[in-house]
Tab-separated table of C-alpha atoms and ligand atoms in Angstrom:
chain	number	residue	atom	x	y	z
A	145	MET	CA	59.145	-9.282	-68.703
A	146	SER	CA	56.084	-8.510	-70.737
A	147	LYS	CA	57.938	-7.802	-73.969
A	148	ILE	CA	59.726	-10.480	-75.966
A	149	ARG	CA	61.718	-10.702	-79.158
A	150	LEU	CA	60.831	-13.220	-81.860
A	151	GLN	CA	63.468	-15.124	-83.856
A	152	ASN	CA	63.064	-12.700	-86.764
A	153	GLY	CA	63.903	-9.805	-84.481
A	154	GLU	CA	60.338	-8.517	-84.194
A	155	GLU	CA	59.476	-7.218	-80.730
A	156	LEU	CA	56.030	-8.081	-79.477
A	157	PRO	CA	54.203	-6.956	-76.386
A	158	LEU	CA	53.106	-10.150	-74.675
A	159	GLU	CA	49.879	-10.542	-72.749
A	160	MET	CA	50.790	-11.401	-69.160
A	161	HIS	CA	47.289	-12.717	-68.476
A	162	LYS	CA	44.966	-15.327	-69.901
A	163	VAL	CA	41.390	-14.942	-71.042
A	164	LYS	CA	38.920	-16.726	-68.781
A	165	ILE	CA	35.595	-15.148	-69.728
A	166	VAL	CA	34.714	-13.970	-73.215
A	167	GLN	CA	31.931	-12.012	-74.854
A	168	LYS	CA	30.901	-12.943	-78.382
A	169	LEU	CA	31.285	-10.230	-80.999
A	170	GLU	CA	29.587	-9.730	-84.343
A	171	LEU	CA	31.022	-8.052	-87.418
A	172	LYS	CA	28.220	-6.434	-89.404
A	173	SER	CA	28.529	-5.883	-93.157
A	174	VAL	CA	29.559	-2.537	-94.609
A	175	ASP	CA	25.967	-1.876	-95.768
A	176	GLN	CA	24.619	-2.502	-92.284
A	177	ARG	CA	27.298	-0.237	-90.851
A	178	LEU	CA	26.427	2.516	-93.293
A	179	ARG	CA	22.810	2.402	-92.109
A	180	ALA	CA	23.823	2.288	-88.449
A	181	ILE	CA	26.057	5.367	-88.640
A	182	GLU	CA	23.375	7.303	-90.534
A	183	GLU	CA	20.875	6.518	-87.804
A	184	ALA	CA	23.417	7.568	-85.189
A	185	GLY	CA	23.808	10.996	-86.811
A	186	ASN	CA	27.478	10.244	-87.470
A	187	ASN	CA	28.050	10.364	-83.736
A	188	THR	CA	29.689	7.161	-82.499
A	189	PHE	CA	28.241	7.779	-79.018
A	190	LEU	CA	24.817	7.141	-80.537
A	191	LEU	CA	25.691	3.773	-82.119
A	192	LYS	CA	24.181	0.693	-80.555
A	193	ASN	CA	26.853	-1.584	-79.139
A	194	ARG	CA	25.343	-4.509	-81.039
A	195	ASP	CA	26.410	-2.786	-84.277
A	196	VAL	CA	30.009	-2.359	-83.084
A	197	PHE	CA	32.801	-4.872	-83.668
A	198	LEU	CA	35.746	-3.425	-81.717
A	199	ASP	CA	34.599	-0.831	-79.219
A	200	MET	CA	37.427	1.675	-78.969
A	201	LEU	CA	35.184	4.522	-77.845
A	202	THR	CA	36.618	4.777	-74.366
A	203	ASP	CA	38.479	3.088	-71.550
A	204	SER	CA	35.846	4.230	-69.071
A	205	GLY	CA	34.287	1.361	-67.139
A	206	VAL	CA	35.239	-1.174	-69.801
A	207	ASN	CA	38.705	-2.320	-68.748
A	208	ALA	CA	38.923	-6.071	-68.166
A	209	MET	CA	38.687	-7.072	-64.531
A	210	SER	CA	41.070	-9.567	-62.985
A	211	ASN	CA	39.930	-12.832	-61.413
A	212	LEU	CA	40.887	-11.377	-58.046
A	213	GLN	CA	38.642	-8.365	-58.593
A	214	GLN	CA	35.759	-10.636	-59.525
A	215	ALA	CA	36.389	-12.799	-56.487
A	216	ALA	CA	36.497	-9.768	-54.201
A	217	MET	CA	33.063	-8.694	-55.411
A	218	LEU	CA	31.599	-11.808	-53.769
A	219	THR	CA	32.920	-10.652	-50.427
A	220	ALA	CA	30.996	-7.345	-50.576
A	221	ASP	CA	29.500	-6.235	-47.291
A	222	ASP	CA	26.169	-4.881	-48.506
A	223	CYS	CA	24.775	-2.252	-46.188
A	224	TYR	CA	23.797	1.390	-46.269
A	225	ALA	CA	26.211	2.673	-43.631
A	226	GLY	CA	29.599	1.538	-42.378
A	227	SER	CA	30.274	-1.165	-44.985
A	228	GLU	CA	33.465	-3.157	-44.616
A	229	SER	CA	33.822	-2.813	-48.396
A	230	PHE	CA	34.200	0.937	-47.942
A	231	TYR	CA	36.848	0.523	-45.261
A	232	ARG	CA	38.788	-1.923	-47.417
A	233	LEU	CA	38.760	0.576	-50.288
A	234	GLU	CA	39.727	3.417	-47.955
A	235	ALA	CA	42.651	1.357	-46.592
A	236	GLU	CA	43.886	0.651	-50.116
A	237	LEU	CA	43.717	4.345	-51.050
A	238	LYS	CA	45.659	5.222	-47.888
A	239	LYS	CA	48.445	2.948	-49.109
A	240	VAL	CA	48.729	4.514	-52.558
A	241	PHE	CA	47.960	8.168	-51.753
A	242	LYS	CA	48.569	8.464	-47.986
A	243	LYS	CA	45.940	11.198	-47.531
A	244	LYS	CA	43.949	11.669	-44.312
A	245	TYR	CA	40.486	11.620	-45.891
A	246	PHE	CA	38.688	9.649	-48.591
A	247	LEU	CA	35.257	10.667	-49.868
A	248	PRO	CA	33.433	8.401	-52.334
A	249	ALA	CA	31.495	9.480	-55.444
A	250	HIS	CA	29.771	7.517	-58.174
A	251	GLN	CA	32.287	8.491	-60.886
A	252	GLY	CA	34.944	11.033	-61.842
A	253	ARG	CA	32.662	13.855	-62.979
A	254	ALA	CA	30.747	13.624	-59.708
A	255	CYS	CA	33.992	14.494	-57.912
A	256	GLU	CA	34.429	17.432	-60.298
A	257	HIS	CA	30.901	18.575	-59.544
A	258	LEU	CA	31.417	18.546	-55.770
A	259	LEU	CA	34.928	19.996	-55.865
A	260	SER	CA	33.739	22.820	-58.136
A	261	ARG	CA	30.845	23.596	-55.791
A	262	VAL	CA	33.225	23.925	-52.863
A	263	LEU	CA	36.199	25.583	-54.544
A	264	VAL	CA	35.012	27.563	-57.590
A	265	LYS	CA	33.092	30.843	-57.569
A	266	GLU	CA	32.082	33.458	-60.157
A	267	GLY	CA	35.112	35.012	-61.861
A	268	ASP	CA	37.615	32.383	-60.718
A	269	ILE	CA	40.372	31.176	-63.018
A	270	ILE	CA	41.700	27.629	-62.791
A	271	PRO	CA	45.113	27.139	-64.405
A	272	MET	CA	45.699	23.591	-65.651
A	273	ASN	CA	47.896	21.570	-67.974
A	274	TYR	CA	44.808	20.729	-70.043
A	275	HIS	CA	41.093	20.436	-69.509
A	276	PHE	CA	38.910	17.372	-69.555
A	277	THR	CA	35.402	17.844	-71.013
A	278	THR	CA	33.448	17.349	-67.792
A	279	THR	CA	36.015	19.293	-65.739
A	280	LYS	CA	35.618	22.363	-67.894
A	281	ALA	CA	31.824	22.077	-67.930
A	282	HIS	CA	31.621	21.915	-64.121
A	283	ILE	CA	33.978	24.848	-63.613
A	284	ARG	CA	32.028	26.940	-66.143
A	285	LEU	CA	28.727	25.964	-64.532
A	286	ARG	CA	30.013	27.672	-61.344
A	287	GLY	CA	30.882	30.849	-63.270
A	288	GLY	CA	34.609	30.157	-63.294
A	289	ASP	CA	36.850	29.596	-66.263
A	290	ILE	CA	39.878	27.525	-67.142
A	291	LEU	CA	43.344	28.617	-68.213
A	292	GLU	CA	45.152	25.972	-70.214
A	293	ILE	CA	48.907	26.377	-70.088
A	294	PRO	CA	50.524	23.149	-71.236
A	295	VAL	CA	54.092	23.137	-72.562
A	296	ASP	CA	54.232	24.194	-76.220
A	297	GLU	CA	54.920	20.634	-77.398
A	298	ALA	CA	51.581	19.459	-75.978
A	299	LEU	CA	49.561	20.566	-78.981
A	300	LYS	CA	51.944	19.320	-81.637
A	301	PRO	CA	50.559	15.957	-82.722
A	302	GLU	CA	53.992	14.730	-83.756
A	303	SER	CA	56.682	15.323	-81.223
A	304	ASP	CA	59.472	13.573	-79.369
A	305	CYS	CA	58.721	15.354	-76.108
A	306	LEU	CA	58.408	12.593	-73.524
A	307	PHE	CA	56.158	14.582	-71.176
A	308	LYS	CA	53.699	16.496	-73.323
A	309	GLY	CA	51.321	16.567	-70.368
A	310	ASN	CA	53.552	18.982	-68.420
A	311	ILE	CA	52.271	22.407	-67.410
A	312	ASP	CA	54.351	25.442	-68.458
A	313	ILE	CA	55.849	26.657	-65.162
A	314	VAL	CA	56.754	30.098	-66.522
A	315	LYS	CA	53.189	30.665	-67.721
A	316	LEU	CA	51.855	29.441	-64.384
A	317	LYS	CA	54.008	31.985	-62.560
A	318	LYS	CA	52.670	34.708	-64.859
A	319	ALA	CA	49.104	33.555	-64.194
A	320	PHE	CA	49.645	33.883	-60.435
A	321	GLU	CA	51.004	37.393	-60.932
A	322	GLU	CA	48.156	38.404	-63.221
A	323	PHE	CA	45.145	36.770	-61.552
A	324	GLY	CA	46.278	36.534	-57.914
A	325	LYS	CA	43.299	35.851	-55.648
A	326	ARG	CA	41.108	34.776	-58.547
A	327	ILE	CA	43.010	31.471	-58.605
A	328	PRO	CA	41.478	29.145	-55.987
A	329	PHE	CA	43.613	26.122	-56.961
A	330	VAL	CA	45.720	24.707	-59.772
A	331	ARG	CA	44.658	21.503	-61.500
A	332	LEU	CA	46.922	18.943	-63.098
A	333	GLU	CA	45.718	15.917	-64.991
A	334	ALA	CA	47.790	12.733	-65.106
A	335	GLY	CA	47.870	10.953	-68.474
A	336	THR	CA	46.390	14.061	-70.088
A	337	ASN	CA	43.332	12.674	-71.838
A	338	LEU	CA	42.424	15.135	-74.580
A	339	ILE	CA	45.909	15.615	-75.976
A	340	GLY	CA	46.407	11.886	-76.471
A	341	GLY	CA	46.926	10.251	-73.080
A	342	GLN	CA	50.204	12.111	-72.670
A	343	PRO	CA	52.029	11.910	-69.334
A	344	ILE	CA	53.183	14.537	-66.890
A	345	SER	CA	56.563	14.157	-65.190
A	346	ILE	CA	57.110	13.898	-61.461
A	347	GLN	CA	59.597	16.738	-61.795
A	348	ASN	CA	56.862	18.962	-63.254
A	349	ILE	CA	54.430	18.017	-60.477
A	350	LYS	CA	57.059	18.941	-57.888
A	351	GLU	CA	57.793	22.303	-59.508
A	352	THR	CA	54.083	23.085	-59.776
A	353	HIS	CA	53.587	22.147	-56.140
A	354	ALA	CA	56.409	24.421	-55.002
A	355	LEU	CA	54.868	27.318	-56.911
A	356	CYS	CA	51.389	26.624	-55.524
A	357	LYS	CA	52.809	26.588	-52.004
A	358	LYS	CA	54.476	29.934	-52.607
A	359	TYR	CA	51.160	31.455	-53.656
A	360	GLY	CA	49.204	29.611	-50.970
A	361	VAL	CA	46.794	27.650	-53.172
A	362	PRO	CA	46.217	23.888	-53.205
A	363	LEU	CA	47.339	21.705	-56.098
A	364	MET	CA	44.706	19.303	-57.383
A	365	LEU	CA	45.548	16.176	-59.377
A	366	ASP	CA	43.078	14.248	-61.506
A	367	THR	CA	44.462	10.705	-61.245
A	368	SER	CA	41.904	9.001	-63.489
A	369	LEU	CA	44.682	8.074	-65.931
A	370	LEU	CA	47.486	7.804	-63.372
A	371	GLN	CA	48.011	4.105	-64.077
A	372	ASP	CA	49.503	4.760	-67.532
A	373	ASN	CA	51.295	7.852	-66.263
A	374	LEU	CA	53.098	5.818	-63.582
A	375	TYR	CA	54.326	3.460	-66.298
A	376	PHE	CA	55.720	6.399	-68.290
A	377	MET	CA	57.388	7.941	-65.238
A	378	LYS	CA	59.224	4.687	-64.620
A	379	MET	CA	60.129	4.216	-68.289
A	380	ARG	CA	60.991	7.806	-69.205
A	381	GLU	CA	62.145	9.624	-66.088
A	382	GLU	CA	65.649	9.040	-64.824
A	383	SER	CA	64.758	9.577	-61.160
A	384	CYS	CA	62.025	6.901	-61.326
A	385	LYS	CA	63.923	4.232	-63.243
A	386	ASP	CA	64.844	2.103	-60.248
A	387	LYS	CA	61.816	2.810	-58.104
A	388	ALA	CA	58.886	0.505	-57.417
A	389	ILE	CA	55.570	1.711	-58.865
A	390	ILE	CA	54.045	2.101	-55.409
A	391	ASP	CA	56.920	4.370	-54.374
A	392	ILE	CA	56.475	6.551	-57.470
A	393	CYS	CA	52.764	6.692	-56.724
A	394	ASN	CA	53.396	7.747	-53.121
A	395	GLU	CA	55.815	10.416	-54.321
A	396	VAL	CA	53.243	11.815	-56.783
A	397	ALA	CA	50.609	11.947	-54.051
A	398	ALA	CA	52.969	13.604	-51.570
A	399	ASN	CA	53.371	16.482	-54.023
A	400	VAL	CA	49.690	17.292	-54.499
A	401	ASP	CA	47.024	18.421	-52.046
A	402	ILE	CA	43.742	17.184	-53.479
A	403	ILE	CA	43.349	14.009	-55.522
A	404	TYR	CA	40.249	12.848	-57.355
A	405	PHE	CA	39.712	10.002	-59.763
A	406	SER	CA	37.353	8.073	-61.932
A	407	ALA	CA	37.587	4.448	-60.809
A	408	ARG	CA	36.120	3.541	-64.181
A	409	LYS	CA	39.745	3.912	-65.257
A	410	PHE	CA	41.880	4.052	-62.110
A	411	GLY	CA	40.832	0.840	-60.388
A	412	CYS	CA	39.235	-0.846	-63.403
A	413	ALA	CA	35.717	-0.965	-61.941
A	414	LYS	CA	32.966	1.638	-61.598
A	415	GLY	CA	33.122	4.510	-59.161
A	416	GLY	CA	35.232	7.422	-58.074
A	417	GLY	CA	36.503	9.380	-55.114
A	418	MET	CA	38.478	12.215	-53.600
A	419	CYS	CA	41.475	12.030	-51.252
A	420	LEU	CA	42.810	14.988	-49.306
A	421	ASP	CA	44.313	16.214	-46.024
A	422	ASP	CA	42.668	19.633	-45.613
A	423	ASP	CA	40.120	19.582	-42.750
A	424	ARG	CA	38.141	22.581	-43.951
A	425	ILE	CA	37.727	21.434	-47.543
A	426	PHE	CA	36.910	17.941	-46.306
A	427	GLU	CA	34.128	19.266	-44.065
A	428	GLN	CA	32.540	21.196	-46.930
A	429	LEU	CA	32.735	18.228	-49.299
A	430	ARG	CA	31.349	15.928	-46.628
A	431	GLU	CA	28.098	17.878	-46.579
A	432	LEU	CA	27.655	17.471	-50.321
A	433	VAL	CA	28.382	13.755	-50.719
A	434	PRO	CA	25.150	12.515	-49.057
A	435	LEU	CA	23.179	15.229	-50.830
A	436	PHE	CA	24.280	14.372	-54.363
A	437	GLU	CA	25.958	10.958	-54.280
A	438	GLY	CA	24.913	8.798	-51.360
A	439	PHE	CA	25.892	8.138	-47.773
A	440	LEU	CA	29.547	8.682	-46.875
A	441	THR	CA	30.431	5.005	-46.946
A	442	TYR	CA	29.297	4.338	-50.508
A	443	GLY	CA	28.782	7.656	-52.359
A	444	GLY	CA	26.708	6.153	-55.161
A	445	MET	CA	28.898	3.073	-55.668
A	446	SER	CA	27.713	-0.473	-55.088
A	447	ASP	CA	29.597	-2.359	-52.373
A	448	LYS	CA	30.640	-4.908	-55.006
A	449	GLU	CA	32.253	-2.230	-57.133
A	450	MET	CA	34.079	-0.814	-54.100
A	451	GLU	CA	35.595	-4.260	-53.497
A	452	ALA	CA	36.656	-4.491	-57.153
A	453	ILE	CA	38.169	-0.994	-57.083
A	454	ALA	CA	40.162	-1.797	-53.928
A	455	VAL	CA	41.765	-4.794	-55.642
A	456	GLY	CA	42.130	-2.894	-58.927
A	457	ILE	CA	44.039	-0.114	-57.202
A	458	ARG	CA	46.312	-2.647	-55.503
A	459	GLU	CA	47.025	-4.179	-58.930
A	460	VAL	CA	48.211	-0.792	-60.241
A	461	SER	CA	51.415	-1.467	-58.296
A	462	ASP	CA	52.128	-4.470	-60.529
A	463	PHE	CA	54.356	-3.390	-63.401
A	464	ASP	CA	53.139	-6.232	-65.658
A	465	VAL	CA	49.548	-5.089	-65.166
A	466	ILE	CA	50.180	-1.438	-66.014
A	467	SER	CA	52.530	-2.206	-68.931
A	468	GLN	CA	49.969	-3.939	-71.125
A	469	GLY	CA	48.034	-0.832	-72.187
A	470	PRO	CA	50.972	1.422	-73.124
A	471	GLN	CA	52.823	-1.439	-74.857
A	472	PHE	CA	49.868	-2.351	-77.077
A	473	ILE	CA	49.327	1.328	-77.871
A	474	LYS	CA	53.003	1.729	-78.772
A	475	TYR	CA	52.769	-1.274	-81.106
A	476	MET	CA	49.691	0.142	-82.841
A	477	VAL	CA	51.180	3.647	-83.154
A	478	GLU	CA	54.450	2.365	-84.563
A	479	GLU	CA	52.814	0.030	-87.090
A	480	LEU	CA	50.551	2.850	-88.320
A	481	ARG	CA	53.505	5.195	-88.627
A	482	LYS	CA	55.317	2.659	-90.797
A	483	GLU	CA	52.369	2.984	-93.212
A	484	GLY	CA	52.563	6.778	-93.098
A	485	VAL	CA	49.357	7.250	-91.086
A	486	PRO	CA	49.576	10.459	-89.021
A	487	VAL	CA	49.271	9.557	-85.338
A	488	VAL	CA	50.050	11.343	-82.101
A	489	THR	CA	53.604	10.710	-80.961
A	490	PRO	CA	55.206	9.733	-78.763
A	491	PRO	CA	52.701	6.944	-78.054
A	492	GLY	CA	50.787	7.736	-74.872
A	493	GLY	CA	48.369	5.862	-72.649
A	494	LEU	CA	44.623	5.330	-73.040
A	495	GLY	CA	44.684	4.650	-76.760
A	496	CYS	CA	46.036	5.341	-80.200
A	497	HIS	CA	45.222	8.851	-81.400
A	498	VAL	CA	44.978	9.540	-85.111
A	499	ASP	CA	45.655	13.113	-86.234
A	500	ALA	CA	42.480	13.789	-88.218
A	501	LYS	CA	43.635	17.162	-89.557
A	502	ALA	CA	46.688	15.591	-91.189
A	503	PHE	CA	44.832	12.402	-92.222
A	504	LEU	CA	42.124	14.429	-93.965
A	505	SER	CA	44.237	17.406	-94.983
A	506	HIS	CA	41.942	17.990	-97.989
A	507	LEU	CA	39.107	18.929	-95.574
A	508	LYS	CA	38.646	22.221	-93.736
A	509	ASP	CA	37.995	23.015	-90.060
A	510	GLU	CA	34.277	23.421	-90.696
A	511	ASP	CA	34.115	19.882	-92.117
A	512	PHE	CA	34.611	18.381	-88.623
A	513	GLN	CA	37.616	16.310	-89.632
A	514	ALA	CA	37.759	14.147	-86.507
A	515	ALA	CA	34.043	13.371	-86.673
A	516	SER	CA	34.305	12.582	-90.395
A	517	LEU	CA	37.216	10.260	-89.751
A	518	SER	CA	35.472	8.448	-86.908
A	519	SER	CA	32.392	7.982	-89.068
A	520	ALA	CA	34.473	6.755	-92.022
A	521	LEU	CA	36.468	4.304	-89.902
A	522	TYR	CA	33.283	2.815	-88.479
A	523	ILE	CA	31.896	2.317	-91.991
A	524	VAL	CA	35.000	0.487	-93.210
A	525	SER	CA	35.745	-1.581	-90.092
A	526	GLY	CA	32.985	-1.681	-87.486
A	527	ILE	CA	35.478	-0.058	-85.109
A	528	ARG	CA	34.000	2.609	-82.886
A	529	GLY	CA	36.383	5.421	-82.018
A	530	MET	CA	35.670	8.785	-80.441
A	531	GLU	CA	35.808	12.235	-81.960
A	532	ARG	CA	38.108	14.430	-79.879
A	533	GLY	CA	37.980	17.702	-81.719
A	534	THR	CA	35.587	20.519	-82.508
A	535	MET	CA	32.481	18.542	-81.545
A	536	ALA	CA	33.965	18.137	-78.062
A	537	GLU	CA	34.355	21.923	-77.746
A	538	GLU	CA	31.656	24.446	-76.891
A	539	ARG	CA	30.797	27.501	-78.939
A	540	ASN	CA	32.521	30.796	-78.068
A	541	PRO	CA	30.528	33.210	-75.872
A	542	ASP	CA	29.685	35.230	-79.029
A	543	GLY	CA	28.092	32.154	-80.624
A	544	THR	CA	30.774	31.465	-83.210
A	545	GLU	CA	32.147	27.968	-83.660
A	546	CYS	CA	35.204	27.192	-81.529
A	547	TYR	CA	37.503	25.073	-83.672
A	548	ALA	CA	39.611	22.683	-81.605
A	549	ALA	CA	43.369	23.230	-81.508
A	550	ILE	CA	43.846	19.604	-82.502
A	551	GLU	CA	41.404	17.239	-84.173
A	552	LEU	CA	41.913	13.689	-82.993
A	553	LEU	CA	40.239	10.377	-83.580
A	554	ARG	CA	40.785	8.521	-80.346
A	555	LEU	CA	40.947	4.752	-80.534
A	556	ALA	CA	40.917	3.725	-76.904
A	557	LEU	CA	42.423	0.399	-75.937
A	558	PRO	CA	40.606	-0.547	-72.754
A	559	ARG	CA	43.123	-2.374	-70.605
A	560	ARG	CA	43.552	-6.118	-71.276
A	561	VAL	CA	40.472	-6.271	-73.539
A	562	PHE	CA	41.787	-6.675	-77.092
A	563	THR	CA	44.023	-9.365	-78.548
A	564	MET	CA	46.936	-8.842	-80.922
A	565	SER	CA	44.947	-10.072	-83.959
A	566	GLN	CA	42.215	-7.528	-83.238
A	567	ILE	CA	44.863	-4.803	-83.073
A	568	LYS	CA	46.262	-6.024	-86.391
A	569	TYR	CA	42.784	-5.897	-87.948
A	570	ALA	CA	42.415	-2.302	-86.744
A	571	ILE	CA	45.809	-1.342	-88.188
A	572	ASP	CA	44.890	-2.931	-91.526
A	573	ARG	CA	41.561	-1.129	-91.887
A	574	ILE	CA	42.961	2.246	-90.774
A	575	THR	CA	45.720	1.833	-93.343
A	576	TRP	CA	43.179	0.971	-96.056
A	577	LEU	CA	41.221	4.082	-95.157
A	578	TYR	CA	44.369	6.178	-95.301
A	579	LYS	CA	45.064	4.958	-98.834
A	580	ASN	CA	41.489	5.880	-99.766
A	581	ARG	CA	41.305	9.072	-97.719
A	582	GLU	CA	40.374	11.264	-100.695
A	583	LEU	CA	36.959	9.584	-100.615
A	584	VAL	CA	36.223	10.930	-97.120
A	585	GLY	CA	34.204	14.138	-97.131
A	586	GLY	CA	32.937	16.554	-94.521
A	587	LEU	CA	30.072	16.628	-92.027
A	588	ARG	CA	27.844	19.465	-90.821
A	589	TRP	CA	25.490	19.964	-87.865
A	590	LYS	CA	22.055	18.434	-88.050
A	591	GLU	CA	21.200	18.756	-84.353
A	592	GLU	CA	23.448	20.763	-82.045
A	593	PRO	CA	22.936	20.618	-78.268
A	594	ARG	CA	24.060	23.564	-76.127
A	595	ILE	CA	26.507	21.767	-73.785
A	596	LEU	CA	28.554	18.556	-74.004
A	597	ARG	CA	27.356	18.413	-77.571
A	598	PHE	CA	29.614	15.490	-78.495
A	599	PHE	CA	27.437	13.207	-76.373
A	600	PHE	CA	24.202	13.645	-78.296
A	601	GLY	CA	24.775	16.025	-81.187
A	602	LYS	CA	24.018	14.780	-84.715
A	603	LEU	CA	25.851	15.490	-87.958
A	604	GLU	CA	25.125	14.755	-91.598
A	605	PRO	CA	27.435	14.297	-94.586
A	606	VAL	CA	27.762	17.289	-96.910
A	607	ASP	CA	27.256	15.005	-99.963
A	608	ASP	CA	27.080	11.261	-100.773
A	609	TRP	CA	30.739	10.511	-99.910
A	610	GLN	CA	29.834	7.779	-97.428
A	611	LYS	CA	28.058	5.708	-100.096
A	612	LYS	CA	31.042	6.091	-102.423
A	613	LEU	CA	33.395	5.025	-99.655
A	614	ALA	CA	31.291	1.909	-99.006
A	615	GLU	CA	31.261	1.111	-102.749
A	616	LYS	CA	35.058	1.271	-102.924
A	617	PHE	CA	35.283	-0.905	-99.831
A	618	LYS	CA	33.067	-3.556	-101.416
A	619	LYS	CA	35.203	-3.500	-104.529
A	620	ASP	CA	38.351	-4.206	-102.463
A	621	PHE	CA	36.641	-6.578	-100.001
A	622	PRO	CA	33.928	-8.326	-102.055
A	623	TYR	CA	32.415	-10.126	-99.042
A	624	GLY	CA	31.485	-6.729	-97.618
A	625	PHE	CA	33.350	-7.190	-94.325
B	1225	PLP	C1	37.126	9.892	-67.606
B	1225	PLP	C2	37.753	11.033	-66.988
B	1225	PLP	C3	37.052	11.851	-66.092
B	1225	PLP	C4	35.583	11.636	-65.786
B	1225	PLP	O1	35.364	10.407	-65.183
B	1225	PLP	P1	33.951	9.653	-65.302
B	1225	PLP	O2	34.074	8.508	-64.351
B	1225	PLP	O3	33.782	9.226	-66.716
B	1225	PLP	O4	32.907	10.619	-64.877
B	1225	PLP	C5	37.730	12.901	-65.522
B	1225	PLP	N1	39.019	13.140	-65.811
B	1225	PLP	C6	39.718	12.387	-66.666
B	1225	PLP	C7	41.145	12.697	-66.945
B	1225	PLP	C8	39.119	11.308	-67.285
B	1225	PLP	O5	39.830	10.576	-68.149
């Protein structure tokens, strides 16, 4: 068991691994951090990693690898065509997904690019539980659009709904009736990223699949965050309680037609791929892989990474391995809640999500609450989170600002990377910031790119609130750390 009880009754998630390689970290002073965030235009994507203490930006490509993954990398069969590394990865994917074909790509968004080229045309509508940034951008680039129809609970930051990632089946039925042939496929996302790593249930996948079959369209599943989602299915869904993870995984795959993933998350290495049975779609995708990614037996990935992914995917079947992330996140969420900090509940996968709108309720939509909070947290802790709010949206077609339905500060916990004391440090500094939240002010655009503006857009504070926040910090922590 990876969870134990201490003598005083406290329950602690326990690391079921030991640290064998470490990377030294540096904690810069609050003054240095103030300068760094100014230079970065208050966009944590633009911070230099050397200025970051705990990097909670993302779980993409930064999960800790196991010793077995590292060892497998040495066995890579480096060649342009027909690499054994590819066949080992393909064999592993056959075990978990049982699909006829596997096509490699260099990462998740590359799969979205190719799938959109093959499946999306002008005027198409893609119903989904929720979008992911790059998914939406690729669909729009093809002239299609998305239709987000999650269950109502999905967008309530605080909820006790165990599967906030579910799609609303009634709304999906209505969409089929209204849009008919304009729907080329339905997309579901496991471990729904942008609403807080919230899971989808196997029951919901099955119901969606039945409906898709009735209307004759394929069901696509983005399994980038499936690892956490499998954990939640086992923990929260009665029908999965006694099943092995691999069996749940097989059952998920049997109820979808097209699977794609970012192996930067699913597989804990760097790459991606698509798995499917349909001959015709496969043939169309096969023409695009060498054109955009690389030959069919590597698709932009290095042979070493393919070896690591193969082992990483095998390790997803180990309950101890997949428990660590969600258990640490649950600990962090619950400790923050005890201090009154508004966080997304129930705890999901991927990371701890702070509700920026509630945290900074004295600010308005146009103040970019999530961006302000991520900037403020970096200043007071050296922790780099990610804005998941209005900055991550795109403007409306008429040019007006599109305010996000929920403004979140995402604090990703890359799998098996952080220790309990680092989590406790994060909790302490977030709590300090919450007590001093009145000092946090708004941000406004300084440089606004046209698409994916959260990656390189820059913001500036509306007044000198950041300096005042740093002054208060130094008063409470005289060493400046
Ligand atoms: C990260 C992610 C992607 C994109 O994957 P990359 O490898 O970063 O390109 C797509 N979908 C979901 C759900 C993700 O979390």
